[in-house]
XYZ file of C-alpha atoms in Angstrom:
634
model
C 0.000 0.000 0.000
C 1.391 3.415 -0.966
C 1.753 6.046 1.747
C 0.317 9.510 1.277
C 2.504 12.494 2.052
C 0.593 15.219 3.835
C 1.906 18.787 4.036
C 0.637 22.246 4.900
C -0.659 24.268 1.925
C 2.230 25.981 0.181
C 4.827 23.881 1.974
C 6.937 21.094 0.553
C 5.240 17.694 0.442
C 8.207 15.977 2.057
C 7.184 15.454 5.691
C 10.703 15.594 7.135
C 12.278 18.204 4.880
C 13.781 21.107 6.810
C 12.007 24.311 5.807
C 14.248 27.325 5.445
C 13.276 30.161 7.768
C 15.128 33.108 9.270
C 14.936 35.545 12.132
C 15.631 39.167 11.221
C 16.591 41.932 13.615
C 15.786 45.078 11.632
C 17.802 47.518 13.702
C 18.295 51.275 13.725
C 22.089 51.125 13.494
C 22.732 47.534 12.394
C 20.581 44.667 11.159
C 21.162 40.914 11.303
C 19.717 37.677 9.982
C 19.947 34.336 11.799
C 18.717 30.793 11.300
C 18.641 27.436 13.084
C 21.174 24.854 11.894
C 21.531 21.467 13.544
C 19.244 22.671 16.357
C 21.540 25.649 17.014
C 20.616 29.262 16.347
C 23.361 31.076 14.444
C 23.826 34.499 12.873
C 24.563 34.411 9.137
C 27.559 36.317 7.782
C 28.169 37.995 4.437
C 30.959 37.071 1.991
C 33.458 39.112 4.012
C 32.642 37.525 7.367
C 30.506 40.411 8.650
C 27.557 39.460 10.827
C 26.287 43.019 11.277
C 24.773 44.821 8.294
C 24.821 48.607 8.837
C 21.232 49.837 8.376
C 22.339 52.357 5.769
C 20.977 52.700 2.230
C 22.549 54.796 -0.550
C 21.034 55.767 -3.882
C 23.949 56.166 -6.313
C 24.196 58.527 -9.332
C 24.072 55.567 -11.729
C 20.742 54.381 -10.350
C 21.978 51.592 -8.073
C 20.954 50.936 -4.481
C 23.784 50.082 -2.086
C 23.127 48.716 1.397
C 25.463 48.195 4.334
C 29.169 48.898 4.817
C 29.752 50.439 1.396
C 26.818 52.794 1.885
C 27.966 53.659 5.401
C 31.369 54.725 4.057
C 29.650 57.362 1.878
C 27.551 58.952 4.617
C 29.747 62.018 4.985
C 30.312 62.637 1.262
C 26.736 62.020 0.096
C 24.502 62.521 3.159
C 21.272 63.460 1.364
C 21.212 60.241 -0.656
C 22.669 57.990 2.063
C 19.986 57.241 4.613
C 20.836 55.897 8.072
C 18.650 55.210 11.131
C 15.540 55.016 8.951
C 13.847 52.860 11.598
C 13.275 56.023 13.626
C 11.040 57.352 10.853
C 8.893 54.221 10.401
C 5.191 54.947 10.923
C 5.919 58.605 11.602
C 4.793 61.928 10.149
C 6.896 65.030 9.592
C 5.482 66.591 12.754
C 6.788 63.656 14.804
C 10.399 64.538 13.913
C 11.322 67.231 16.392
C 15.007 67.852 15.596
C 15.060 68.258 11.825
C 17.897 70.827 11.946
C 20.517 68.237 12.875
C 19.312 65.484 10.527
C 20.970 65.791 7.080
C 17.944 64.656 5.066
C 15.347 66.499 3.026
C 11.948 65.570 4.364
C 8.679 65.892 2.475
C 5.296 65.585 4.188
C 3.436 63.698 1.476
C -0.335 63.658 1.156
C -1.282 60.467 -0.604
C -4.906 59.698 -1.338
C -5.879 56.202 -0.214
C -9.375 55.089 -1.238
C -10.532 58.678 -1.163
C -8.989 59.467 2.220
C -6.156 61.871 2.909
C -3.131 60.082 4.296
C 0.040 61.773 5.576
C 3.137 59.837 4.626
C 6.667 60.948 5.464
C 9.004 60.939 2.454
C 12.697 61.656 1.933
C 13.970 63.418 -1.149
C 16.806 61.551 -2.893
C 18.356 61.500 -6.340
C 16.242 58.397 -6.986
C 13.091 60.379 -6.225
C 10.908 60.534 -3.139
C 11.394 57.513 -0.878
C 9.330 56.522 2.134
C 10.905 54.910 5.225
C 9.050 51.729 4.259
C 10.774 51.609 0.848
C 14.193 52.320 2.381
C 13.729 49.649 5.054
C 12.674 47.208 2.328
C 16.125 47.591 0.741
C 17.762 46.520 4.020
C 15.425 43.540 4.277
C 16.136 42.568 0.652
C 19.846 42.472 1.428
C 19.284 40.262 4.486
C 16.942 37.988 2.537
C 19.579 37.587 -0.200
C 22.250 36.796 2.402
C 20.064 34.153 4.026
C 19.040 32.435 0.803
C 22.590 32.435 -0.517
C 23.924 30.996 2.735
C 21.161 28.418 3.127
C 21.028 27.444 -0.540
C 17.314 27.883 -1.063
C 14.278 30.119 -0.836
C 12.961 31.148 2.581
C 9.460 29.999 3.452
C 9.218 32.917 5.839
C 10.868 35.094 8.446
C 10.208 36.374 11.938
C 11.004 40.092 12.085
C 11.589 41.786 15.413
C 10.184 45.158 16.425
C 10.515 47.244 19.583
C 7.906 46.281 22.167
C 6.726 49.901 22.236
C 6.116 50.105 18.485
C 2.485 51.093 17.939
C 0.093 49.900 15.220
C 1.442 52.276 12.568
C 5.067 51.319 13.163
C 4.305 47.593 13.149
C 2.257 47.897 9.982
C 5.055 49.888 8.314
C 7.504 47.095 9.206
C 5.184 44.486 7.684
C 4.767 46.593 4.541
C 8.563 46.865 4.186
C 8.875 43.081 4.455
C 6.221 42.606 1.791
C 8.104 44.999 -0.524
C 11.243 42.945 0.117
C 9.471 39.748 -0.929
C 9.445 38.250 2.555
C 6.653 36.169 4.020
C 6.303 37.438 7.586
C 5.640 34.505 9.898
C 5.337 36.867 12.820
C 6.395 40.233 14.184
C 8.118 39.513 17.479
C 8.895 42.023 20.204
C 12.641 42.480 20.539
C 12.799 41.886 24.320
C 10.797 38.686 23.921
C 13.160 37.481 21.186
C 16.097 38.183 23.481
C 14.427 36.227 26.279
C 13.891 33.274 23.933
C 17.586 33.198 23.025
C 18.722 33.684 26.594
C 16.222 31.298 28.180
C 16.991 28.403 25.877
C 20.713 28.986 26.103
C 20.751 28.985 29.898
C 17.727 26.732 30.605
C 16.623 29.461 33.015
C 13.317 29.912 34.785
C 12.112 32.861 36.818
C 11.314 36.545 36.379
C 13.655 38.518 34.159
C 13.975 42.109 33.026
C 14.988 42.648 29.403
C 16.673 46.052 29.165
C 16.953 46.788 25.430
C 18.737 49.969 24.355
C 19.367 49.897 20.628
C 20.371 52.523 18.123
C 17.016 54.278 17.999
C 14.639 52.748 20.518
C 14.526 51.741 24.167
C 12.358 48.917 25.530
C 12.082 47.369 28.923
C 10.020 44.226 29.347
C 9.462 42.038 32.364
C 8.979 38.363 31.516
C 8.247 35.258 33.475
C 9.954 32.155 32.056
C 8.469 28.827 33.126
C 8.578 25.463 31.356
C 8.755 26.851 27.849
C 6.224 29.633 28.434
C 7.502 33.191 27.980
C 4.885 35.472 29.499
C 5.331 39.251 29.262
C 4.108 40.731 32.532
C 4.610 44.379 31.547
C 6.347 46.491 28.956
C 7.362 50.116 28.681
C 9.888 52.170 26.814
C 10.687 55.053 24.546
C 10.419 54.640 20.786
C 12.624 57.713 20.238
C 15.583 57.025 22.534
C 18.709 55.083 21.625
C 22.369 55.147 20.713
C 21.694 57.818 18.076
C 20.780 60.223 20.868
C 24.133 59.626 22.563
C 25.826 60.329 19.212
C 23.829 63.531 18.862
C 24.783 64.655 22.362
C 28.487 64.152 21.560
C 27.948 66.010 18.263
C 26.469 68.988 20.146
C 29.345 68.903 22.637
C 31.873 69.004 19.780
C 30.060 71.950 18.177
C 30.158 73.860 21.462
C 33.894 73.263 21.780
C 34.550 74.375 18.195
C 32.427 77.513 18.619
C 34.324 78.404 21.793
C 37.604 78.263 19.867
C 36.358 80.165 16.810
C 35.107 83.757 16.656
C 33.229 83.236 13.390
C 31.741 79.806 12.988
C 29.872 79.289 9.718
C 26.719 77.112 9.588
C 27.391 73.460 8.895
C 26.713 71.904 5.525
C 24.823 68.607 5.261
C 28.145 66.857 4.613
C 29.726 68.385 7.737
C 26.740 67.456 9.884
C 26.962 63.823 8.812
C 30.756 63.802 9.200
C 30.565 65.033 12.797
C 27.770 62.581 13.632
C 29.933 59.756 12.268
C 32.921 60.961 14.306
C 30.680 61.149 17.391
C 29.537 57.549 16.925
C 33.114 56.364 16.481
C 34.187 58.201 19.638
C 31.326 56.673 21.633
C 32.282 53.171 20.510
C 35.981 53.784 21.223
C 35.213 54.919 24.779
C 33.600 51.549 25.536
C 37.084 50.095 26.095
C 39.268 53.226 26.330
C 39.609 56.242 28.602
C 39.607 58.965 25.947
C 38.793 59.471 22.262
C 40.271 61.922 19.780
C 37.775 63.639 17.443
C 39.661 65.236 14.562
C 38.562 66.292 11.079
C 38.431 69.216 8.675
C 35.085 70.735 7.767
C 34.186 71.994 4.307
C 34.335 75.614 5.522
C 37.979 75.116 6.477
C 37.391 74.765 10.212
C 39.694 72.273 11.901
C 38.097 70.106 14.565
C 40.484 68.594 17.107
C 39.005 67.818 20.521
C 39.443 65.070 23.084
C 36.465 63.468 24.783
C 37.145 61.496 27.959
C 35.036 58.715 29.435
C 34.022 60.850 32.469
C 32.963 63.656 30.097
C 30.832 61.227 28.101
C 29.121 60.134 31.321
C 28.506 63.755 32.276
C 27.004 64.939 28.973
C 24.795 61.853 28.497
C 23.713 61.154 32.084
C 20.244 62.594 31.413
C 19.776 60.026 28.635
C 20.716 57.181 30.983
C 18.274 58.535 33.572
C 15.624 58.733 30.871
C 15.765 54.936 30.484
C 15.106 54.347 34.176
C 11.708 56.075 34.223
C 10.058 53.505 31.881
C 11.846 50.788 33.857
C 10.190 51.935 37.094
C 6.796 52.095 35.368
C 7.160 48.549 34.036
C 8.079 47.294 37.501
C 5.032 49.068 38.921
C 2.726 47.651 36.240
C 4.022 44.138 36.903
C 3.527 44.697 40.656
C 7.094 43.610 41.356
C 9.911 44.851 43.552
C 13.653 44.669 42.893
C 13.859 41.574 45.105
C 11.498 39.679 42.765
C 13.856 39.944 39.784
C 15.984 36.866 39.089
C 18.091 38.427 36.366
C 18.535 41.410 34.066
C 19.414 40.781 30.423
C 21.109 43.571 28.462
C 20.183 43.815 24.790
C 21.222 46.255 22.071
C 24.595 47.655 21.074
C 24.151 50.792 23.187
C 24.261 48.671 26.361
C 27.981 48.163 25.715
C 28.565 51.631 27.191
C 30.010 51.100 30.701
C 27.888 53.783 32.381
C 24.726 52.148 31.034
C 25.743 48.854 32.618
C 26.639 50.558 35.892
C 23.269 52.356 36.011
C 21.360 49.109 35.447
C 23.455 47.304 38.051
C 22.886 50.081 40.613
C 19.134 50.108 40.033
C 18.548 46.352 40.194
C 21.242 45.668 42.811
C 22.714 42.854 40.715
C 25.150 42.446 37.863
C 23.397 42.264 34.478
C 23.609 39.081 32.423
C 25.832 39.667 29.394
C 26.976 36.189 28.361
C 25.192 36.540 24.991
C 26.268 39.155 22.451
C 23.825 42.088 22.924
C 24.023 42.860 19.207
C 23.072 39.323 18.168
C 20.736 38.031 20.874
C 17.537 39.431 19.302
C 18.227 37.863 15.900
C 19.110 34.532 17.554
C 15.807 34.455 19.412
C 13.877 35.419 16.282
C 15.513 32.548 14.394
C 14.387 30.051 17.038
C 10.809 31.249 16.747
C 10.984 31.291 12.924
C 12.177 27.701 12.925
C 9.151 26.648 14.985
C 6.624 28.658 12.971
C 8.012 27.278 9.705
C 6.960 23.830 10.874
C 10.334 22.336 11.724
C 10.240 19.902 14.619
C 11.638 21.291 17.834
C 11.724 19.651 21.242
C 11.704 23.078 22.907
C 8.550 24.510 21.327
C 7.756 27.846 22.898
C 4.600 29.620 23.878
C 5.191 33.369 23.576
C 2.797 35.690 25.340
C 3.411 39.358 24.498
C 1.312 42.329 25.614
C -0.220 45.459 24.102
C 1.326 48.701 25.423
C -1.775 50.955 25.366
C -5.509 50.432 25.881
C -7.793 50.099 22.863
C -11.458 51.063 22.823
C -14.195 52.957 21.035
C -16.223 56.121 21.403
C -19.696 55.937 22.941
C -22.400 58.618 23.203
C -21.201 61.818 24.800
C -17.601 61.390 23.687
C -16.791 58.732 26.267
C -14.237 55.941 25.768
C -15.280 52.371 26.393
C -12.067 50.366 26.794
C -12.325 46.989 25.091
C -8.718 45.797 25.492
C -6.787 47.300 28.436
C -3.063 47.969 28.188
C -0.647 45.159 29.093
C -3.212 42.580 27.887
C -1.597 39.347 26.714
C -1.416 38.881 22.926
C -2.932 37.536 20.784
C -6.309 38.613 22.156
C -9.915 39.056 21.048
C -12.489 40.886 23.143
C -16.118 41.633 22.277
C -18.767 43.867 23.782
C -22.371 44.626 22.879
C -23.678 48.121 22.178
C -27.056 49.450 21.125
C -28.699 52.380 19.325
C -29.405 55.745 20.937
C -32.361 56.931 18.862
C -35.574 55.333 17.635
C -35.354 54.090 14.061
C -31.561 54.363 13.935
C -30.305 52.375 10.916
C -26.562 53.098 11.054
C -23.848 53.337 13.667
C -20.480 55.093 13.440
C -17.625 53.119 15.030
C -14.709 55.274 16.231
C -11.653 53.284 17.376
C -9.312 55.048 19.822
C -6.113 54.321 21.756
C -5.188 55.701 25.153
C -5.823 55.631 28.897
C -8.193 58.584 29.446
C -11.980 58.479 29.819
C -12.797 61.075 27.157
C -12.224 60.681 23.417
C -10.698 64.157 23.202
C -7.850 62.992 25.461
C -7.062 59.828 23.419
C -5.599 59.117 19.977
C -7.967 58.391 17.095
C -7.002 55.255 15.138
C -9.838 54.621 12.691
C -13.508 55.204 11.868
C -16.004 53.070 9.960
C -19.797 52.738 9.667
C -22.159 49.821 10.235
C -25.200 50.332 7.992
C -28.394 48.382 7.460
C -29.453 48.123 11.110
C -33.194 47.295 11.214
C -35.186 50.327 12.457
C -36.121 49.649 16.082
C -36.849 51.609 19.217
C -33.777 53.017 20.924
C -31.922 50.355 22.886
C -33.490 47.377 21.114
C -30.734 46.726 18.565
C -27.783 44.553 19.602
C -24.471 45.400 17.921
C -21.533 43.216 18.912
C -18.161 44.912 18.426
C -15.109 42.656 18.460
C -11.524 43.877 18.835
C -8.822 41.451 17.707
C -5.117 42.058 18.217
C -2.976 39.394 16.564
C 0.391 38.048 17.676
C 2.067 40.840 15.684
C 0.220 43.458 17.741
C -1.954 44.583 14.794
C -5.576 45.501 15.434
C -8.756 44.695 13.513
C -12.296 45.631 14.530
C -15.603 44.004 13.520
C -19.135 45.279 14.202
C -22.059 42.862 13.727
C -25.813 43.429 14.155
C -27.012 40.285 15.894
C -30.521 39.839 14.460
C -29.644 40.267 10.757
C -25.979 39.291 10.754
C -24.921 42.392 8.801
C -21.292 43.162 9.473
C -18.643 45.821 8.956
C -14.925 45.270 9.409
C -11.739 47.338 9.387
C -8.043 46.582 9.773
C -6.601 49.522 11.620
C -3.818 51.052 9.547
C -3.144 54.578 10.777
C -0.941 56.620 8.451
C 1.511 57.374 11.240
C 1.765 56.477 14.855
C 2.157 57.781 18.368
C 5.267 59.681 19.362
C 6.925 58.730 22.634
C 5.911 62.080 24.132
C 2.285 61.302 23.285
C 2.526 57.838 24.841
C 4.184 59.201 27.975
C 1.656 62.017 28.174
C -1.227 59.560 27.817
C 0.043 57.383 30.652
C 0.920 60.295 32.958
C -2.384 61.995 32.249
C -4.318 58.801 32.979
C -2.682 58.497 36.404
C -2.798 62.191 37.313
C -6.315 62.837 36.051
C -8.124 59.737 37.280
C -10.460 61.645 39.626
C -11.162 64.372 37.048
C -11.851 61.742 34.386
C -14.181 59.872 36.747
C -16.263 62.991 37.403
C -16.293 63.913 33.700
C -17.471 60.420 32.810
C -20.241 60.487 35.445
C -21.451 63.853 34.146
C -21.405 62.737 30.519
C -23.197 59.479 31.325
C -25.847 61.410 33.284
C -26.392 63.771 30.337
C -26.634 60.913 27.834
C -29.073 59.015 30.065
C -31.192 62.137 30.585
C -31.333 62.848 26.862
C -32.421 59.286 26.103
C -35.236 59.433 28.708
C -36.480 62.816 27.449
C -36.603 61.476 23.884
C -38.450 58.346 25.029
C -41.062 60.225 27.099
C -41.693 62.820 24.364
C -42.181 60.015 21.813
C -44.657 58.287 24.143
C -46.628 61.507 24.758
C -46.865 62.129 21.027
C -48.640 58.763 20.610
C -50.580 58.137 23.851
C -51.119 61.461 25.646
C -54.869 60.769 25.559
C -54.362 58.068 28.218
C -53.698 60.627 30.987
C -55.329 63.841 32.190
C -54.111 67.262 31.107
C -52.866 67.987 34.619
C -50.792 64.756 34.601
C -49.418 65.612 31.177
C -48.568 69.145 32.338
C -46.743 67.744 35.364
C -44.647 65.462 33.142
C -43.824 68.335 30.762
C -42.677 70.497 33.695
C -40.359 67.712 34.836
C -39.009 67.378 31.256
C -38.293 71.127 31.102
C -36.467 70.978 34.440
C -34.333 68.039 33.313
C -33.608 69.735 29.980
C -32.325 72.842 31.761
C -30.128 70.780 34.090
C -28.479 68.838 31.242
C -26.345 71.889 30.432
C -25.219 72.239 34.043
C -22.122 70.537 35.492
C -23.900 68.675 38.307
C -24.295 64.951 37.639
C -26.120 64.403 40.950
C -28.727 67.067 40.119
C -29.285 65.512 36.669
C -29.695 62.029 38.147
C -32.178 63.328 40.760
C -34.180 65.052 38.024
C -34.176 61.797 36.031
C -35.559 59.950 39.067
C -38.222 62.641 39.486
C -39.257 62.317 35.839
C -39.348 58.526 36.110
C -41.613 58.804 39.170
C -43.900 61.300 37.408
C -44.337 58.940 34.436
C -45.100 55.776 36.420
C -48.874 56.132 36.051
C -48.485 57.007 32.367
C -46.296 53.935 31.782
C -48.871 51.726 33.533
C -51.682 53.177 31.413
C -49.683 52.519 28.222
C -49.045 48.956 29.307
C -52.742 48.377 30.002
C -53.712 49.894 26.642
C -51.125 47.715 24.879
C -52.475 44.571 26.546
C -56.053 45.557 25.707
C -55.178 46.048 22.049
C -53.436 42.677 21.977
C -56.487 40.885 23.515
C -59.168 42.775 21.631
C -61.586 40.434 19.720
C -60.118 37.237 21.153
C -61.810 34.510 23.204
C -60.250 32.908 26.240
C -59.662 29.789 24.200
C -57.627 31.807 21.665
C -55.061 32.775 24.284
C -52.317 30.198 24.571
C -50.102 30.355 27.601
């Protein structure tokens, strides 16, 4: 009897064939690609033995695109067409970039029409035309894909791509779009701290509660994970999506400029080439000071100015201490969210090239009262973890299959009547997740409902970030409150949100995948969280007032509709009494006293009790009119 070979759709039919998959760390400064070979995760090198690929893309005069070391070497001579640190611009608008003066690129705030809607897309002007951060990132991913397929000798079935834990929907979607442009099948977007924990946990067979402190070139993440029997559960996450090694470079750059200005009476403005040259020198000095006491910064600018200054390790600590302190604030918040103290932490894992700086390591050690774990290369650990997860998701057998439980960094909800936010998925909820809640109509005969999806921690829509809007149409006309609309929020393992609204009686449905044109800045995220903590009592009172107003309006509409149909069931004096109570409640709706509104609602309800009873009796009489006792079936 012949045996049938069964395989997943799109996969090879051979049941034991190893499927080629890769983990990609798409970094701000450097990017890497790794894979699993002989059950070991390993970083793949290029033809020259380099594991790190500088995340630099250059558009040459002859129309070529160069990625990596060769492009990096041309940063100072061709800064406008040589783009570095593009990850910091992913999912961002022009307004999100606060320090344009010291970035040697020409930004364009594009307005692209998408299905009739205005969409703001950041673009960079190059000799190859306008390029979005997504297109530039795709070139880096293409290079990594080529390296992997050349090294592995075949086509990749897919890749796991890592993103900062604090990347929002727009930034994650931009990363996925870049992968699609690069021809990659994304098996999953994986949070960088979680990837690091995977690599570290499997390497050390560790269990317990660990802090992943991830300071890369452009982003900072801190995640607290519990590792137990193959389950990696993220307890809390926090961070800063606009803080990284680039900021240390920029601080050194500013320090150098100050020194040069002090020594020169007439200092001409810097050209784009000079700006990039000094930023490159600043990065080199920072890296040199990792293992040395002082670094010489010497070069000649295009205006003839000679730069020759010495930066010592203590000076570097002094001028960047505020940046180190800035990483500890999200760390404290994550610890608070996880309801943990320093004594509960079993280990601290350092991730990201910027954690090589000695004063970063000292600050982490002082805060957690223990020496950080650094036995894995901080530059490579994220890619190694991503490769392990890619190997599993590709369908290759693994005795150490993992369950990864990430979280969403901010609450997700929708707008209800009165501009209130109803949170559907609270922040730090484990991913993937789906939550549903039922809503109803506000007015009689309402046949459509507008769904407004928001993100944030406050009670009022005006204090949160709008993500998307869509309409559910075709609701059967009913009295207010009779319709049942079930709204479902789904956040997948990549952290991407989709929302579905369904009218229960007819089954009509509307659906949207939330793809904002650009995302939240770190200041906005921080402001949202701070505001939610500091304004809790104010928000509570505002919500109570708004709910009272909405409730009062609904009751007034209902009573007026009933009077218009059945006022003949009560005396004129009773009707007058009800109308007086309606006028009083109407006047109070504009006031700022929720208690007074609620008392007036109770008064109106009491005044209409006899009317409601009369309507009920009349309704029953109409239903029984002309029928015999035998016709009534209980």
